[in-house]
Amino acid sequence: MGQVTPDDTGTAGGDRPFVVLGVSAGIAAYKAVEVCRRLVDAGAHVAPVLTDRATRFVGRATFDALGSEPTQTSVFDEVSAIPHTRLGQRADVVVVAPATADLLARYAAGLADDLLTTTLVATAAPVIVCPAMHTEMWEHPAVQANLATLVARGVTVVPPEDGRLAGGDLGSGRMAEPETIVDAVLDLLDRRTPVTADLAGLRVLVSAGGTREAIDPVRFITNRSSGKQGHALAAAALRRGADVVLVTTSSLPRPAGAEVVEVETAAQMEDAMLERAAGADVVVMAAAVADFRPKVATDTKLHKADGIPELVLEATNDILSELGRRRRPGQVLVGFAAETDDVAGRAQAKLVAKGVDLMVANDVSAPQVGFDHDTNAVTIFGVDGTVTSVPLATKGAVADAVYDRVARLVGDPPT
Ligand code: CTP
């Protein structure tokens, strides 16, 4: 586990980083005690904030003893100190562990009916939530929708794990281990430094969206890709100082500053990508390219009266494999793999088969992941054997995680 020092975090005045530890009413509250202790050990100033009902699981005296200041539970404890806004204003990070289904719902709705929710609504600091609940509750669409709302607003989720739950049941919903939570907090404190222009001077070529393969002038075959992840990759590369060309099928807003090439079909995308790849330092193939297209597209509309057409399909070219064959020394090549089963096995096989440096895999059968969501959760496999997991986050944050890996490769290409 890392340590935070004033110099690491850049906290104004050389103070220790100020962490509000919110605890809501779940049995996992006992693990929050360990989170508190570890954060203090790591050099943070920890202000514990318990909901009223959380005190039924763990007494406030425990947090008083381990935290950096007395535990607070109510907006009315010391009204003159205006705790409901002061805590949020002072916080460098707010972490809620455990975050119950009820707490997530109240936070997602913007309710502010106790000290913890007022702090969450009043703060501009980054927020981490660590859900903990029974499997049935964790999988409920309302809980997942609330979580997605929060993630879309920039909240970081440390997802629950599989294991023993209250009452002896087994399943997913058990709060992440204290060490994992503390690492996430320290990671966020580290990231408060502004984004560096670590891709400055590099030419980044990104593809985005699902291709459309015509059947006739009004119908086509396509897939569920929205282009959101590809556009987020283009925007992130621009933020990090790169010159960006975006080849896209999507009508999403164009990231300001990118050269945009609009395409529709796999063949058009292939032409656009191969033509520009020679001049690129980094190529990111985030598009969902059709594997098959109708062999013949009619010039005129097919009508019902003509009978049901027999569609004969033919394979498209694999653009990424071709980019892999043609790439020049030093060029970094990134592929994406949207899978529903054996995610790691399939992604690693594609990594090798297509000759890329990084394969970004997502399990599109998981809630709030992949197609058309604003959020994603991925695992990045490197040809050097490295594996990086990125838990549910905005597509912008996923893009940054990809470029964190790319930046290392650009500086230190595999031999
Ligand atoms: N890809 C490509 N050209 C194609 C198909 C895919 O460039 N004709 C790229 C995608 O942009 C992605 C990667 O290859 O970066 C993996 O795509 P995916 O659809 O997961 O793999 P496929 O090669 O289509 O394999 P399968 O259909 O067996 O999943």
Short mmCIF file of N, CA and C in Angstrom, two decimals, residues 70-181:
data_model
loop_
_atom_site.label_atom_id
_atom_site.label_comp_id
_atom_site.label_asym_id
_atom_site.label_seq_id
_atom_site.Cartn_x
_atom_site.Cartn_y
_atom_site.Cartn_z
N PRO A 70 -13.24 13.73 15.92
CA PRO A 70 -14.42 13.02 16.43
C PRO A 70 -15.41 12.66 15.32
N THR A 71 -16.04 11.53 15.49
CA THR A 71 -17.04 11.07 14.53
C THR A 71 -18.23 12.02 14.54
N GLN A 72 -18.77 12.25 13.33
CA GLN A 72 -19.97 13.09 13.25
C GLN A 72 -21.10 12.27 12.64
N THR A 73 -22.30 12.52 13.14
CA THR A 73 -23.44 11.78 12.60
C THR A 73 -24.58 12.70 12.20
N SER A 74 -24.57 13.93 12.72
CA SER A 74 -25.76 14.76 12.53
C SER A 74 -25.40 16.17 12.10
N VAL A 75 -26.26 16.75 11.28
CA VAL A 75 -26.07 18.16 10.89
C VAL A 75 -26.29 19.08 12.08
N PHE A 76 -26.92 18.55 13.14
CA PHE A 76 -27.27 19.42 14.28
C PHE A 76 -26.31 19.28 15.46
N ASP A 77 -25.23 18.44 15.29
CA ASP A 77 -24.30 18.25 16.41
C ASP A 77 -23.70 19.58 16.85
N GLU A 78 -23.22 20.32 15.90
CA GLU A 78 -22.54 21.58 16.21
C GLU A 78 -22.90 22.56 15.10
N VAL A 79 -24.13 23.07 15.20
CA VAL A 79 -24.69 23.83 14.08
C VAL A 79 -23.82 25.02 13.68
N SER A 80 -23.19 25.66 14.67
CA SER A 80 -22.41 26.86 14.35
C SER A 80 -21.22 26.55 13.44
N ALA A 81 -20.77 25.30 13.48
CA ALA A 81 -19.62 24.92 12.63
C ALA A 81 -20.06 24.58 11.21
N ILE A 82 -21.36 24.64 10.95
CA ILE A 82 -21.94 24.35 9.64
C ILE A 82 -21.35 23.06 9.03
N PRO A 83 -21.44 21.95 9.74
CA PRO A 83 -20.76 20.73 9.28
C PRO A 83 -21.25 20.24 7.92
N HIS A 84 -22.52 20.54 7.58
CA HIS A 84 -23.05 19.94 6.35
C HIS A 84 -22.36 20.47 5.10
N THR A 85 -21.77 21.66 5.17
CA THR A 85 -21.03 22.12 3.99
C THR A 85 -19.52 22.15 4.23
N ARG A 86 -19.12 22.39 5.47
CA ARG A 86 -17.68 22.50 5.76
C ARG A 86 -16.92 21.22 5.40
N LEU A 87 -17.50 20.09 5.79
CA LEU A 87 -16.80 18.83 5.53
C LEU A 87 -16.57 18.63 4.04
N GLY A 88 -17.61 18.85 3.26
CA GLY A 88 -17.51 18.68 1.81
C GLY A 88 -16.51 19.65 1.20
N GLN A 89 -16.48 20.87 1.75
CA GLN A 89 -15.55 21.88 1.21
C GLN A 89 -14.10 21.53 1.53
N ARG A 90 -13.87 20.98 2.73
CA ARG A 90 -12.49 20.67 3.14
C ARG A 90 -11.97 19.40 2.49
N ALA A 91 -12.89 18.53 2.06
CA ALA A 91 -12.47 17.18 1.64
C ALA A 91 -11.60 17.22 0.39
N ASP A 92 -10.55 16.39 0.39
CA ASP A 92 -9.81 16.11 -0.84
C ASP A 92 -10.42 14.89 -1.53
N VAL A 93 -10.96 13.99 -0.74
CA VAL A 93 -11.69 12.82 -1.25
C VAL A 93 -12.79 12.49 -0.25
N VAL A 94 -13.96 12.10 -0.76
CA VAL A 94 -14.99 11.53 0.11
C VAL A 94 -15.15 10.07 -0.30
N VAL A 95 -15.02 9.16 0.68
CA VAL A 95 -15.19 7.74 0.36
C VAL A 95 -16.31 7.19 1.23
N VAL A 96 -17.26 6.51 0.59
CA VAL A 96 -18.39 5.94 1.34
C VAL A 96 -18.26 4.43 1.34
N ALA A 97 -18.02 3.88 2.54
CA ALA A 97 -17.81 2.44 2.67
C ALA A 97 -18.39 1.96 4.00
N PRO A 98 -19.40 1.16 4.02
CA PRO A 98 -20.11 0.66 2.85
C PRO A 98 -21.12 1.68 2.34
N ALA A 99 -21.44 1.56 1.03
CA ALA A 99 -22.54 2.34 0.44
C ALA A 99 -23.70 1.37 0.24
N THR A 100 -24.76 1.55 1.00
CA THR A 100 -25.93 0.67 0.89
C THR A 100 -26.76 1.06 -0.34
N ALA A 101 -27.71 0.20 -0.69
CA ALA A 101 -28.62 0.51 -1.81
C ALA A 101 -29.35 1.82 -1.52
N ASP A 102 -29.74 1.99 -0.26
CA ASP A 102 -30.48 3.20 0.13
C ASP A 102 -29.61 4.44 -0.02
N LEU A 103 -28.37 4.36 0.43
CA LEU A 103 -27.46 5.51 0.33
C LEU A 103 -27.23 5.88 -1.13
N LEU A 104 -27.00 4.84 -1.98
CA LEU A 104 -26.76 5.11 -3.41
C LEU A 104 -27.97 5.79 -4.03
N ALA A 105 -29.18 5.34 -3.64
CA ALA A 105 -30.41 5.92 -4.22
C ALA A 105 -30.54 7.37 -3.80
N ARG A 106 -30.27 7.63 -2.51
CA ARG A 106 -30.42 9.02 -2.04
C ARG A 106 -29.38 9.93 -2.69
N TYR A 107 -28.17 9.43 -2.85
CA TYR A 107 -27.10 10.25 -3.45
C TYR A 107 -27.42 10.49 -4.93
N ALA A 108 -27.86 9.44 -5.63
CA ALA A 108 -28.16 9.59 -7.07
C ALA A 108 -29.30 10.57 -7.28
N ALA A 109 -30.25 10.60 -6.33
CA ALA A 109 -31.40 11.51 -6.46
C ALA A 109 -31.07 12.92 -5.98
N GLY A 110 -29.89 13.09 -5.38
CA GLY A 110 -29.52 14.42 -4.88
C GLY A 110 -30.18 14.76 -3.56
N LEU A 111 -30.72 13.74 -2.85
CA LEU A 111 -31.33 14.01 -1.55
C LEU A 111 -30.24 14.37 -0.55
N ALA A 112 -30.59 15.23 0.39
CA ALA A 112 -29.60 15.69 1.36
C ALA A 112 -30.30 15.78 2.71
N ASP A 113 -30.59 14.59 3.26
CA ASP A 113 -31.41 14.57 4.47
C ASP A 113 -30.64 14.11 5.71
N ASP A 114 -29.34 13.98 5.61
CA ASP A 114 -28.53 13.74 6.81
C ASP A 114 -27.12 14.27 6.54
N LEU A 115 -26.23 14.13 7.50
CA LEU A 115 -24.91 14.76 7.34
C LEU A 115 -24.12 14.13 6.18
N LEU A 116 -24.23 12.81 6.02
CA LEU A 116 -23.45 12.18 4.95
C LEU A 116 -23.94 12.62 3.57
N THR A 117 -25.25 12.62 3.36
CA THR A 117 -25.73 13.02 2.02
C THR A 117 -25.55 14.52 1.78
N THR A 118 -25.67 15.34 2.82
CA THR A 118 -25.41 16.78 2.58
C THR A 118 -23.93 16.97 2.20
N THR A 119 -23.06 16.22 2.84
CA THR A 119 -21.63 16.32 2.51
C THR A 119 -21.40 15.91 1.06
N LEU A 120 -22.05 14.81 0.66
CA LEU A 120 -21.87 14.33 -0.72
C LEU A 120 -22.38 15.36 -1.73
N VAL A 121 -23.51 15.97 -1.42
CA VAL A 121 -24.09 16.93 -2.37
C VAL A 121 -23.30 18.24 -2.35
N ALA A 122 -22.69 18.55 -1.20
CA ALA A 122 -22.00 19.85 -1.07
C ALA A 122 -20.57 19.81 -1.58
N THR A 123 -20.02 18.64 -1.84
CA THR A 123 -18.59 18.59 -2.11
C THR A 123 -18.27 18.69 -3.61
N ALA A 124 -17.11 19.29 -3.88
CA ALA A 124 -16.61 19.29 -5.26
C ALA A 124 -15.46 18.29 -5.37
N ALA A 125 -15.15 17.63 -4.27
CA ALA A 125 -14.03 16.68 -4.25
C ALA A 125 -14.45 15.38 -4.95
N PRO A 126 -13.47 14.60 -5.42
CA PRO A 126 -13.81 13.30 -5.99
C PRO A 126 -14.44 12.39 -4.93
N VAL A 127 -15.38 11.58 -5.38
CA VAL A 127 -16.11 10.70 -4.46
C VAL A 127 -15.93 9.25 -4.90
N ILE A 128 -15.71 8.39 -3.90
CA ILE A 128 -15.63 6.95 -4.15
C ILE A 128 -16.76 6.29 -3.37
N VAL A 129 -17.52 5.41 -4.02
CA VAL A 129 -18.52 4.63 -3.28
C VAL A 129 -18.14 3.15 -3.35
N CYS A 130 -18.36 2.47 -2.24
CA CYS A 130 -18.01 1.04 -2.14
C CYS A 130 -19.29 0.29 -1.79
N PRO A 131 -20.06 -0.12 -2.81
CA PRO A 131 -21.35 -0.74 -2.53
C PRO A 131 -21.19 -2.05 -1.75
N ALA A 132 -22.18 -2.32 -0.91
CA ALA A 132 -22.22 -3.58 -0.17
C ALA A 132 -23.68 -3.91 0.08
N MET A 133 -24.11 -5.06 -0.37
CA MET A 133 -25.52 -5.46 -0.17
C MET A 133 -25.69 -6.89 -0.62
N HIS A 134 -26.87 -7.44 -0.37
CA HIS A 134 -27.12 -8.80 -0.83
C HIS A 134 -27.17 -8.85 -2.37
N THR A 135 -26.89 -10.03 -2.91
CA THR A 135 -26.80 -10.19 -4.36
C THR A 135 -28.07 -9.71 -5.07
N GLU A 136 -29.23 -10.09 -4.51
CA GLU A 136 -30.51 -9.72 -5.15
C GLU A 136 -30.63 -8.20 -5.24
N MET A 137 -30.21 -7.52 -4.20
CA MET A 137 -30.30 -6.06 -4.20
C MET A 137 -29.27 -5.47 -5.17
N TRP A 138 -28.05 -6.03 -5.15
CA TRP A 138 -26.98 -5.54 -6.03
C TRP A 138 -27.39 -5.66 -7.50
N GLU A 139 -28.09 -6.73 -7.84
CA GLU A 139 -28.45 -6.95 -9.25
C GLU A 139 -29.73 -6.22 -9.65
N HIS A 140 -30.43 -5.62 -8.68
CA HIS A 140 -31.70 -4.96 -9.02
C HIS A 140 -31.44 -3.78 -9.98
N PRO A 141 -32.28 -3.68 -11.02
CA PRO A 141 -32.05 -2.60 -12.01
C PRO A 141 -32.02 -1.20 -11.39
N ALA A 142 -32.78 -0.99 -10.32
CA ALA A 142 -32.78 0.35 -9.71
C ALA A 142 -31.40 0.66 -9.12
N VAL A 143 -30.80 -0.33 -8.48
CA VAL A 143 -29.47 -0.11 -7.89
C VAL A 143 -28.46 0.14 -9.00
N GLN A 144 -28.51 -0.68 -10.06
CA GLN A 144 -27.55 -0.51 -11.16
C GLN A 144 -27.76 0.83 -11.87
N ALA A 145 -29.02 1.24 -12.01
CA ALA A 145 -29.28 2.53 -12.67
C ALA A 145 -28.75 3.68 -11.82
N ASN A 146 -28.95 3.59 -10.50
CA ASN A 146 -28.42 4.65 -9.61
C ASN A 146 -26.91 4.72 -9.70
N LEU A 147 -26.30 3.55 -9.73
CA LEU A 147 -24.85 3.49 -9.81
C LEU A 147 -24.36 4.12 -11.13
N ALA A 148 -25.05 3.79 -12.21
CA ALA A 148 -24.67 4.34 -13.51
C ALA A 148 -24.81 5.86 -13.52
N THR A 149 -25.85 6.37 -12.89
CA THR A 149 -26.03 7.82 -12.79
C THR A 149 -24.83 8.44 -12.09
N LEU A 150 -24.43 7.81 -10.99
CA LEU A 150 -23.32 8.36 -10.21
C LEU A 150 -22.02 8.28 -11.01
N VAL A 151 -21.80 7.16 -11.68
CA VAL A 151 -20.57 7.00 -12.45
C VAL A 151 -20.53 8.04 -13.57
N ALA A 152 -21.67 8.25 -14.21
CA ALA A 152 -21.73 9.24 -15.31
C ALA A 152 -21.40 10.63 -14.79
N ARG A 153 -21.62 10.86 -13.48
CA ARG A 153 -21.27 12.17 -12.90
C ARG A 153 -19.83 12.21 -12.41
N GLY A 154 -19.10 11.12 -12.62
CA GLY A 154 -17.68 11.13 -12.26
C GLY A 154 -17.35 10.42 -10.96
N VAL A 155 -18.36 9.81 -10.33
CA VAL A 155 -18.10 9.09 -9.07
C VAL A 155 -17.35 7.80 -9.39
N THR A 156 -16.36 7.46 -8.56
CA THR A 156 -15.62 6.21 -8.73
C THR A 156 -16.29 5.11 -7.91
N VAL A 157 -16.43 3.94 -8.52
CA VAL A 157 -17.03 2.81 -7.81
C VAL A 157 -15.95 1.76 -7.55
N VAL A 158 -15.81 1.36 -6.31
CA VAL A 158 -14.99 0.18 -6.01
C VAL A 158 -16.00 -0.97 -5.90
N PRO A 159 -16.06 -1.83 -6.91
CA PRO A 159 -17.16 -2.77 -6.96
C PRO A 159 -17.08 -3.84 -5.88
N PRO A 160 -18.24 -4.38 -5.51
CA PRO A 160 -18.23 -5.46 -4.51
C PRO A 160 -17.65 -6.73 -5.10
N GLU A 161 -17.32 -7.65 -4.19
CA GLU A 161 -16.72 -8.91 -4.61
C GLU A 161 -17.67 -10.06 -4.32
N ASP A 162 -17.33 -11.23 -4.83
CA ASP A 162 -18.09 -12.44 -4.50
C ASP A 162 -17.63 -12.94 -3.14
N GLY A 163 -18.54 -13.51 -2.39
CA GLY A 163 -18.12 -14.10 -1.12
C GLY A 163 -19.26 -14.25 -0.16
N ARG A 164 -18.93 -14.45 1.12
CA ARG A 164 -19.95 -14.68 2.14
C ARG A 164 -20.66 -13.37 2.47
N LEU A 165 -22.00 -13.44 2.52
CA LEU A 165 -22.80 -12.26 2.82
C LEU A 165 -23.46 -12.46 4.19
N ALA A 166 -24.15 -11.42 4.65
CA ALA A 166 -24.83 -11.55 5.95
C ALA A 166 -25.78 -12.75 5.91
N GLY A 167 -25.92 -13.45 7.01
CA GLY A 167 -26.83 -14.59 7.09
C GLY A 167 -26.25 -15.86 6.49
N GLY A 168 -24.96 -15.81 6.08
CA GLY A 168 -24.32 -17.03 5.58
C GLY A 168 -24.51 -17.26 4.10
N ASP A 169 -25.29 -16.40 3.40
CA ASP A 169 -25.46 -16.58 1.95
C ASP A 169 -24.15 -16.32 1.23
N LEU A 170 -24.03 -16.92 0.04
CA LEU A 170 -22.86 -16.66 -0.79
C LEU A 170 -23.32 -15.94 -2.05
N GLY A 171 -22.49 -15.04 -2.57
CA GLY A 171 -22.85 -14.37 -3.83
C GLY A 171 -22.09 -13.08 -3.97
N SER A 172 -22.43 -12.29 -5.02
CA SER A 172 -21.72 -11.03 -5.20
C SER A 172 -22.47 -9.94 -4.45
N GLY A 173 -21.75 -8.98 -3.93
CA GLY A 173 -22.36 -7.91 -3.16
C GLY A 173 -21.55 -7.60 -1.91
N ARG A 174 -20.56 -8.47 -1.60
CA ARG A 174 -19.74 -8.25 -0.42
C ARG A 174 -18.79 -7.08 -0.67
N MET A 175 -18.71 -6.17 0.28
CA MET A 175 -17.88 -4.98 0.06
C MET A 175 -16.42 -5.37 -0.21
N ALA A 176 -15.78 -4.62 -1.09
CA ALA A 176 -14.36 -4.85 -1.40
C ALA A 176 -13.54 -4.82 -0.11
N GLU A 177 -12.39 -5.44 -0.16
CA GLU A 177 -11.54 -5.49 1.02
C GLU A 177 -10.97 -4.10 1.33
N PRO A 178 -10.75 -3.80 2.63
CA PRO A 178 -10.22 -2.48 3.02
C PRO A 178 -8.99 -2.07 2.23
N GLU A 179 -8.09 -3.00 1.97
CA GLU A 179 -6.87 -2.66 1.25
C GLU A 179 -7.18 -2.12 -0.15
N THR A 180 -8.15 -2.77 -0.82
CA THR A 180 -8.55 -2.33 -2.16
C THR A 180 -9.12 -0.92 -2.12
N ILE A 181 -9.94 -0.69 -1.09
CA ILE A 181 -10.60 0.63 -0.97
C ILE A 181 -9.55 1.71 -0.69
#
